[in-house]
Amino acid sequence: AQKVTQAQTEISVVEKEDVTLDCVYETRDTTYYLFWYKQPPSGELVFLIRRNSFDEQNEISGRYSWNFQKSTSSFNFTITASQVVDSAVYFCALRFTTSGTYKYIFGTGTRLKVLA
Amino acid sequence: GAGVSQSPSNKVTEKGKDVELRCDPISGHTALYWYRQRLGQGLEFLIYFQGNSAPDKSGLPSDRFSAERTGESVSTLTIQRTQQEDSAVYLCASSLARRGSSTDTQYFGPGTRLTVL
């Protein structure tokens, strides 16, 4: 089965704290892609990162970092020194191929509230 | 504009009416997706268009839902005889993906918020 689990429904932190959003996935495919999207209160989904299944290097982009571990089927997202503007719903997604077409499965999202 | 656009941004309709939602993908993007997002929930895949191939309609919840795409441009999602449970935000995304391509990133539009009274 193909599945994405974001067990944390909502997280509240105080500004400047670090926070990690968890994503666990299931797939039978050997080649797949994982994504993180941000959905701010305005509603529009914003692409953050794409990672393919053959690249387990962790990535850092400013205050954002991602930890991909195939051994635990996880693709966790950490925000360092969180800011109020980071408040949003964050979605993890899995792209796999079935019958020659791409399919995406999204997690249910984690709502992050950063308090001033 | 450079992004995916959707219209209308908001639509309020009465139960039983038909509605049509429009998506303009990013120019040159061959793949187009429709998703539904109910309040406080994740994204639910509806339909996927890839170039001139037959669309993947496996996510459409009932035969009241249909979608069309003209070539690699505009797409319309039609909901017939709307029901209250159809109330949601309908999101469109496009990507450059071609069959056999190893990379694909979806870029989302702002969505259409549909309210069925």
mmCIF file of C-alpha atoms in Angstrom:
data_model
loop_
_atom_site.group_PDB
_atom_site.id
_atom_site.type_symbol
_atom_site.label_atom_id
_atom_site.label_comp_id
_atom_site.label_asym_id
_atom_site.label_seq_id
_atom_site.Cartn_x
_atom_site.Cartn_y
_atom_site.Cartn_z
ATOM 1 C CA ALA A 1 0.000 0.000 0.000
ATOM 2 C CA GLN A 2 1.058 3.555 -0.594
ATOM 3 C CA LYS A 3 0.563 5.805 2.378
ATOM 4 C CA VAL A 4 1.802 8.978 4.012
ATOM 5 C CA THR A 5 1.364 9.528 7.723
ATOM 6 C CA GLN A 6 1.762 12.816 9.509
ATOM 7 C CA ALA A 7 0.954 11.844 13.048
ATOM 8 C CA GLN A 8 1.226 15.348 14.464
ATOM 9 C CA THR A 9 -2.049 17.123 13.858
ATOM 10 C CA GLU A 10 -1.057 20.395 15.451
ATOM 11 C CA ILE A 11 2.102 21.765 17.035
ATOM 12 C CA SER A 12 2.490 25.016 18.938
ATOM 13 C CA VAL A 13 5.882 26.513 19.650
ATOM 14 C CA VAL A 14 7.169 29.820 20.867
ATOM 15 C CA GLU A 15 9.098 31.942 18.434
ATOM 16 C CA LYS A 16 12.800 31.029 18.111
ATOM 17 C CA GLU A 17 12.213 27.453 19.166
ATOM 18 C CA ASP A 18 13.211 24.637 16.825
ATOM 19 C CA VAL A 19 10.461 22.333 15.637
ATOM 20 C CA THR A 20 10.427 19.047 13.739
ATOM 21 C CA LEU A 21 7.502 17.875 11.645
ATOM 22 C CA ASP A 22 7.353 14.139 11.137
ATOM 23 C CA CYS A 23 6.487 12.288 7.950
ATOM 24 C CA VAL A 24 6.415 8.521 7.594
ATOM 25 C CA TYR A 25 5.621 6.888 4.287
ATOM 26 C CA GLU A 26 4.875 3.468 2.875
ATOM 27 C CA THR A 27 5.477 2.391 -0.697
ATOM 28 C CA ARG A 28 6.309 -0.723 -2.676
ATOM 29 C CA ASP A 29 8.123 1.271 -5.329
ATOM 30 C CA THR A 30 11.896 1.414 -5.375
ATOM 31 C CA THR A 31 11.806 4.720 -7.211
ATOM 32 C CA TYR A 32 9.678 7.397 -5.665
ATOM 33 C CA TYR A 33 9.742 11.041 -4.713
ATOM 34 C CA LEU A 34 8.904 12.789 -1.486
ATOM 35 C CA PHE A 35 7.759 16.372 -1.173
ATOM 36 C CA TRP A 36 6.987 18.958 1.452
ATOM 37 C CA TYR A 37 4.500 21.745 0.860
ATOM 38 C CA LYS A 38 3.530 24.706 3.008
ATOM 39 C CA GLN A 39 -0.019 26.016 3.103
ATOM 40 C CA PRO A 40 -0.132 29.409 4.808
ATOM 41 C CA PRO A 41 -3.406 30.953 5.966
ATOM 42 C CA SER A 42 -3.835 32.462 2.496
ATOM 43 C CA GLY A 43 -4.458 28.908 1.305
ATOM 44 C CA GLU A 44 -2.076 28.509 -1.608
ATOM 45 C CA LEU A 45 0.220 25.501 -1.401
ATOM 46 C CA VAL A 46 3.879 26.393 -1.709
ATOM 47 C CA PHE A 47 6.440 23.836 -2.820
ATOM 48 C CA LEU A 48 9.342 23.492 -0.384
ATOM 49 C CA ILE A 49 11.400 20.483 -1.392
ATOM 50 C CA ARG A 50 11.529 17.360 -3.551
ATOM 51 C CA ARG A 51 13.683 14.373 -2.715
ATOM 52 C CA ASN A 52 14.113 11.194 -4.763
ATOM 53 C CA SER A 53 14.438 7.775 -3.222
ATOM 54 C CA PHE A 54 18.057 7.364 -4.245
ATOM 55 C CA ASP A 55 19.290 10.490 -2.564
ATOM 56 C CA GLU A 56 19.442 10.186 1.190
ATOM 57 C CA GLN A 57 21.589 13.213 1.748
ATOM 58 C CA ASN A 58 20.064 15.600 4.190
ATOM 59 C CA GLU A 59 19.355 19.054 2.904
ATOM 60 C CA ILE A 60 19.498 22.450 4.507
ATOM 61 C CA SER A 61 17.975 25.597 3.115
ATOM 62 C CA GLY A 62 18.267 28.546 5.447
ATOM 63 C CA ARG A 63 16.296 27.738 8.577
ATOM 64 C CA TYR A 64 14.773 24.653 6.943
ATOM 65 C CA SER A 65 16.331 21.216 6.950
ATOM 66 C CA TRP A 66 15.138 17.805 5.913
ATOM 67 C CA ASN A 67 16.202 14.402 7.186
ATOM 68 C CA PHE A 68 15.456 11.525 4.796
ATOM 69 C CA GLN A 69 15.972 8.029 6.204
ATOM 70 C CA LYS A 70 14.939 5.079 4.063
ATOM 71 C CA SER A 71 15.645 2.671 6.895
ATOM 72 C CA THR A 72 12.750 4.137 8.865
ATOM 73 C CA SER A 73 10.747 5.365 5.840
ATOM 74 C CA SER A 74 10.784 8.865 7.201
ATOM 75 C CA PHE A 75 11.259 12.296 5.705
ATOM 76 C CA ASN A 76 11.201 14.736 8.584
ATOM 77 C CA PHE A 77 11.275 18.492 8.320
ATOM 78 C CA THR A 78 12.921 20.782 10.876
ATOM 79 C CA ILE A 79 12.509 24.517 11.188
ATOM 80 C CA THR A 80 15.251 26.149 13.210
ATOM 81 C CA ALA A 81 14.596 29.350 15.153
ATOM 82 C CA SER A 82 10.936 29.377 14.151
ATOM 83 C CA GLN A 83 9.199 32.619 13.276
ATOM 84 C CA VAL A 84 5.567 33.677 13.347
ATOM 85 C CA VAL A 85 5.558 33.650 9.533
ATOM 86 C CA ASP A 86 6.236 29.922 9.657
ATOM 87 C CA SER A 87 2.713 29.407 10.969
ATOM 88 C CA ALA A 88 0.981 27.266 8.370
ATOM 89 C CA VAL A 89 -0.163 23.763 7.596
ATOM 90 C CA TYR A 90 2.648 21.614 6.254
ATOM 91 C CA PHE A 91 1.971 18.651 3.990
ATOM 92 C CA CYS A 92 4.241 15.765 3.173
ATOM 93 C CA ALA A 93 3.553 13.959 -0.104
ATOM 94 C CA LEU A 94 4.680 10.799 -1.876
ATOM 95 C CA ARG A 95 4.821 10.451 -5.652
ATOM 96 C CA PHE A 96 4.841 6.983 -7.109
ATOM 97 C CA THR A 97 4.111 5.424 -10.457
ATOM 98 C CA THR A 98 1.218 3.131 -11.153
ATOM 99 C CA SER A 99 0.137 1.830 -14.556
ATOM 100 C CA GLY A 100 2.505 4.299 -16.169
ATOM 101 C CA THR A 101 1.019 7.363 -14.515
ATOM 102 C CA TYR A 102 2.148 9.441 -11.602
ATOM 103 C CA LYS A 103 0.135 9.410 -8.429
ATOM 104 C CA TYR A 104 0.511 11.636 -5.439
ATOM 105 C CA ILE A 105 -0.575 10.828 -1.937
ATOM 106 C CA PHE A 106 -0.612 13.608 0.620
ATOM 107 C CA GLY A 107 -0.500 13.304 4.362
ATOM 108 C CA THR A 108 -3.234 14.931 6.380
ATOM 109 C CA GLY A 109 -0.957 17.815 7.268
ATOM 110 C CA THR A 110 0.523 19.267 10.435
ATOM 111 C CA ARG A 111 -0.697 22.649 11.581
ATOM 112 C CA LEU A 112 2.187 24.642 13.019
ATOM 113 C CA LYS A 113 1.453 27.613 15.225
ATOM 114 C CA VAL A 114 4.380 29.822 16.118
ATOM 115 C CA LEU A 115 3.552 32.155 18.964
ATOM 116 C CA ALA A 116 5.251 35.492 19.416
ATOM 117 C CA GLY B 1 1.131 35.708 -14.563
ATOM 118 C CA ALA B 2 3.658 32.956 -14.058
ATOM 119 C CA GLY B 3 1.675 30.765 -11.691
ATOM 120 C CA VAL B 4 -1.346 28.505 -11.816
ATOM 121 C CA SER B 5 -4.570 30.469 -11.739
ATOM 122 C CA GLN B 6 -8.034 29.304 -10.813
ATOM 123 C CA SER B 7 -11.436 30.858 -11.123
ATOM 124 C CA PRO B 8 -13.658 31.676 -9.468
ATOM 125 C CA SER B 9 -11.898 32.087 -6.153
ATOM 126 C CA ASN B 10 -15.172 31.563 -4.331
ATOM 127 C CA LYS B 11 -18.397 29.970 -5.445
ATOM 128 C CA VAL B 12 -21.593 29.679 -3.468
ATOM 129 C CA THR B 13 -24.313 27.583 -5.001
ATOM 130 C CA GLU B 14 -27.539 25.909 -4.076
ATOM 131 C CA LYS B 15 -27.857 22.184 -3.691
ATOM 132 C CA GLY B 16 -28.738 20.559 -6.977
ATOM 133 C CA LYS B 17 -27.126 23.176 -9.209
ATOM 134 C CA ASP B 18 -24.215 22.472 -11.522
ATOM 135 C CA VAL B 19 -20.898 24.291 -11.100
ATOM 136 C CA GLU B 20 -17.871 24.672 -13.306
ATOM 137 C CA LEU B 21 -14.413 25.425 -11.960
ATOM 138 C CA ARG B 22 -11.569 26.587 -14.137
ATOM 139 C CA CYS B 23 -7.813 26.071 -13.975
ATOM 140 C CA ASP B 24 -5.146 27.764 -16.076
ATOM 141 C CA PRO B 25 -1.870 25.878 -15.650
ATOM 142 C CA ILE B 26 1.599 27.281 -16.001
ATOM 143 C CA SER B 27 2.427 27.639 -19.670
ATOM 144 C CA GLY B 28 4.309 24.624 -20.951
ATOM 145 C CA HIS B 29 3.248 22.330 -18.141
ATOM 146 C CA THR B 30 1.981 19.104 -19.605
ATOM 147 C CA ALA B 31 0.570 17.583 -16.448
ATOM 148 C CA LEU B 32 -2.453 18.919 -14.609
ATOM 149 C CA TYR B 33 -4.025 17.645 -11.402
ATOM 150 C CA TRP B 34 -7.235 18.398 -9.543
ATOM 151 C CA TYR B 35 -7.527 17.860 -5.799
ATOM 152 C CA ARG B 36 -10.217 18.434 -3.229
ATOM 153 C CA GLN B 37 -9.486 19.664 0.265
ATOM 154 C CA ARG B 38 -12.272 19.543 2.795
ATOM 155 C CA LEU B 39 -12.082 21.877 5.764
ATOM 156 C CA GLY B 40 -9.234 20.913 8.047
ATOM 157 C CA GLN B 41 -8.298 17.884 6.014
ATOM 158 C CA GLY B 42 -5.597 16.806 3.606
ATOM 159 C CA LEU B 43 -5.646 16.739 -0.165
ATOM 160 C CA GLU B 44 -7.770 14.196 -1.967
ATOM 161 C CA PHE B 45 -6.713 13.357 -5.518
ATOM 162 C CA LEU B 46 -9.470 13.692 -8.114
ATOM 163 C CA ILE B 47 -8.083 13.509 -11.653
ATOM 164 C CA TYR B 48 -4.810 13.759 -13.574
ATOM 165 C CA PHE B 49 -4.205 14.876 -17.165
ATOM 166 C CA GLN B 50 -0.923 14.191 -18.930
ATOM 167 C CA GLY B 51 -0.550 15.598 -22.421
ATOM 168 C CA ASN B 52 -2.848 13.867 -24.881
ATOM 169 C CA SER B 53 -3.072 10.653 -22.891
ATOM 170 C CA ALA B 54 -6.335 9.429 -21.431
ATOM 171 C CA PRO B 55 -6.840 11.108 -18.060
ATOM 172 C CA ASP B 56 -6.557 9.201 -14.812
ATOM 173 C CA LYS B 57 -10.020 9.617 -13.336
ATOM 174 C CA SER B 58 -9.569 7.151 -10.518
ATOM 175 C CA GLY B 59 -10.049 9.762 -7.807
ATOM 176 C CA LEU B 60 -13.382 11.161 -8.949
ATOM 177 C CA PRO B 61 -15.833 10.424 -6.113
ATOM 178 C CA SER B 62 -18.950 9.954 -8.247
ATOM 179 C CA ASP B 63 -20.279 10.290 -11.773
ATOM 180 C CA ARG B 64 -21.458 13.779 -10.879
ATOM 181 C CA PHE B 65 -17.830 14.855 -11.222
ATOM 182 C CA SER B 66 -16.153 15.274 -14.585
ATOM 183 C CA ALA B 67 -13.223 17.211 -15.964
ATOM 184 C CA GLU B 68 -11.921 18.226 -19.331
ATOM 185 C CA ARG B 69 -8.699 19.670 -20.581
ATOM 186 C CA THR B 70 -8.064 21.330 -23.911
ATOM 187 C CA GLY B 71 -4.684 20.148 -25.128
ATOM 188 C CA GLU B 72 -2.094 21.255 -22.615
ATOM 189 C CA SER B 73 -3.952 24.329 -21.472
ATOM 190 C CA VAL B 74 -7.089 25.170 -19.569
ATOM 191 C CA SER B 75 -8.993 22.575 -17.591
ATOM 192 C CA THR B 76 -12.514 22.689 -16.236
ATOM 193 C CA LEU B 77 -13.880 20.605 -13.400
ATOM 194 C CA THR B 78 -17.656 20.214 -13.495
ATOM 195 C CA ILE B 79 -19.794 19.080 -10.597
ATOM 196 C CA GLN B 80 -23.366 18.280 -11.489
ATOM 197 C CA ARG B 81 -26.289 18.307 -9.081
ATOM 198 C CA THR B 82 -24.100 19.593 -6.259
ATOM 199 C CA GLN B 83 -24.529 18.225 -2.758
ATOM 200 C CA GLN B 84 -23.574 19.788 0.545
ATOM 201 C CA GLU B 85 -20.756 17.280 0.962
ATOM 202 C CA ASP B 86 -19.163 18.738 -2.179
ATOM 203 C CA SER B 87 -18.322 21.876 -0.181
ATOM 204 C CA ALA B 88 -14.545 22.115 -0.157
ATOM 205 C CA VAL B 89 -11.608 23.924 -1.685
ATOM 206 C CA TYR B 90 -10.786 22.566 -5.121
ATOM 207 C CA LEU B 91 -7.111 22.864 -5.924
ATOM 208 C CA CYS B 92 -5.455 22.602 -9.296
ATOM 209 C CA ALA B 93 -1.759 21.897 -9.813
ATOM 210 C CA SER B 94 0.427 21.646 -12.883
ATOM 211 C CA SER B 95 3.866 20.244 -13.545
ATOM 212 C CA LEU B 96 6.351 19.756 -16.341
ATOM 213 C CA ALA B 97 6.274 15.977 -16.057
ATOM 214 C CA ARG B 98 6.291 13.922 -19.183
ATOM 215 C CA ARG B 99 5.966 10.154 -19.318
ATOM 216 C CA GLY B 100 9.332 8.701 -18.490
ATOM 217 C CA SER B 101 10.495 11.886 -16.844
ATOM 218 C CA SER B 102 12.367 11.393 -13.633
ATOM 219 C CA THR B 103 11.405 14.647 -12.037
ATOM 220 C CA ASP B 104 8.108 16.285 -11.349
ATOM 221 C CA THR B 105 7.132 19.099 -9.051
ATOM 222 C CA GLN B 106 3.598 20.302 -8.750
ATOM 223 C CA TYR B 107 2.798 23.969 -8.509
ATOM 224 C CA PHE B 108 -0.564 24.757 -7.033
ATOM 225 C CA GLY B 109 -3.149 27.384 -7.775
ATOM 226 C CA PRO B 110 -4.916 29.353 -5.047
ATOM 227 C CA GLY B 111 -7.957 27.108 -5.185
ATOM 228 C CA THR B 112 -11.676 27.626 -5.571
ATOM 229 C CA ARG B 113 -13.681 27.565 -2.377
ATOM 230 C CA LEU B 114 -17.018 25.928 -3.135
ATOM 231 C CA THR B 115 -19.895 26.251 -0.712
ATOM 232 C CA VAL B 116 -23.063 24.313 -1.388
ATOM 233 C CA LEU B 117 -26.030 25.568 0.608
#
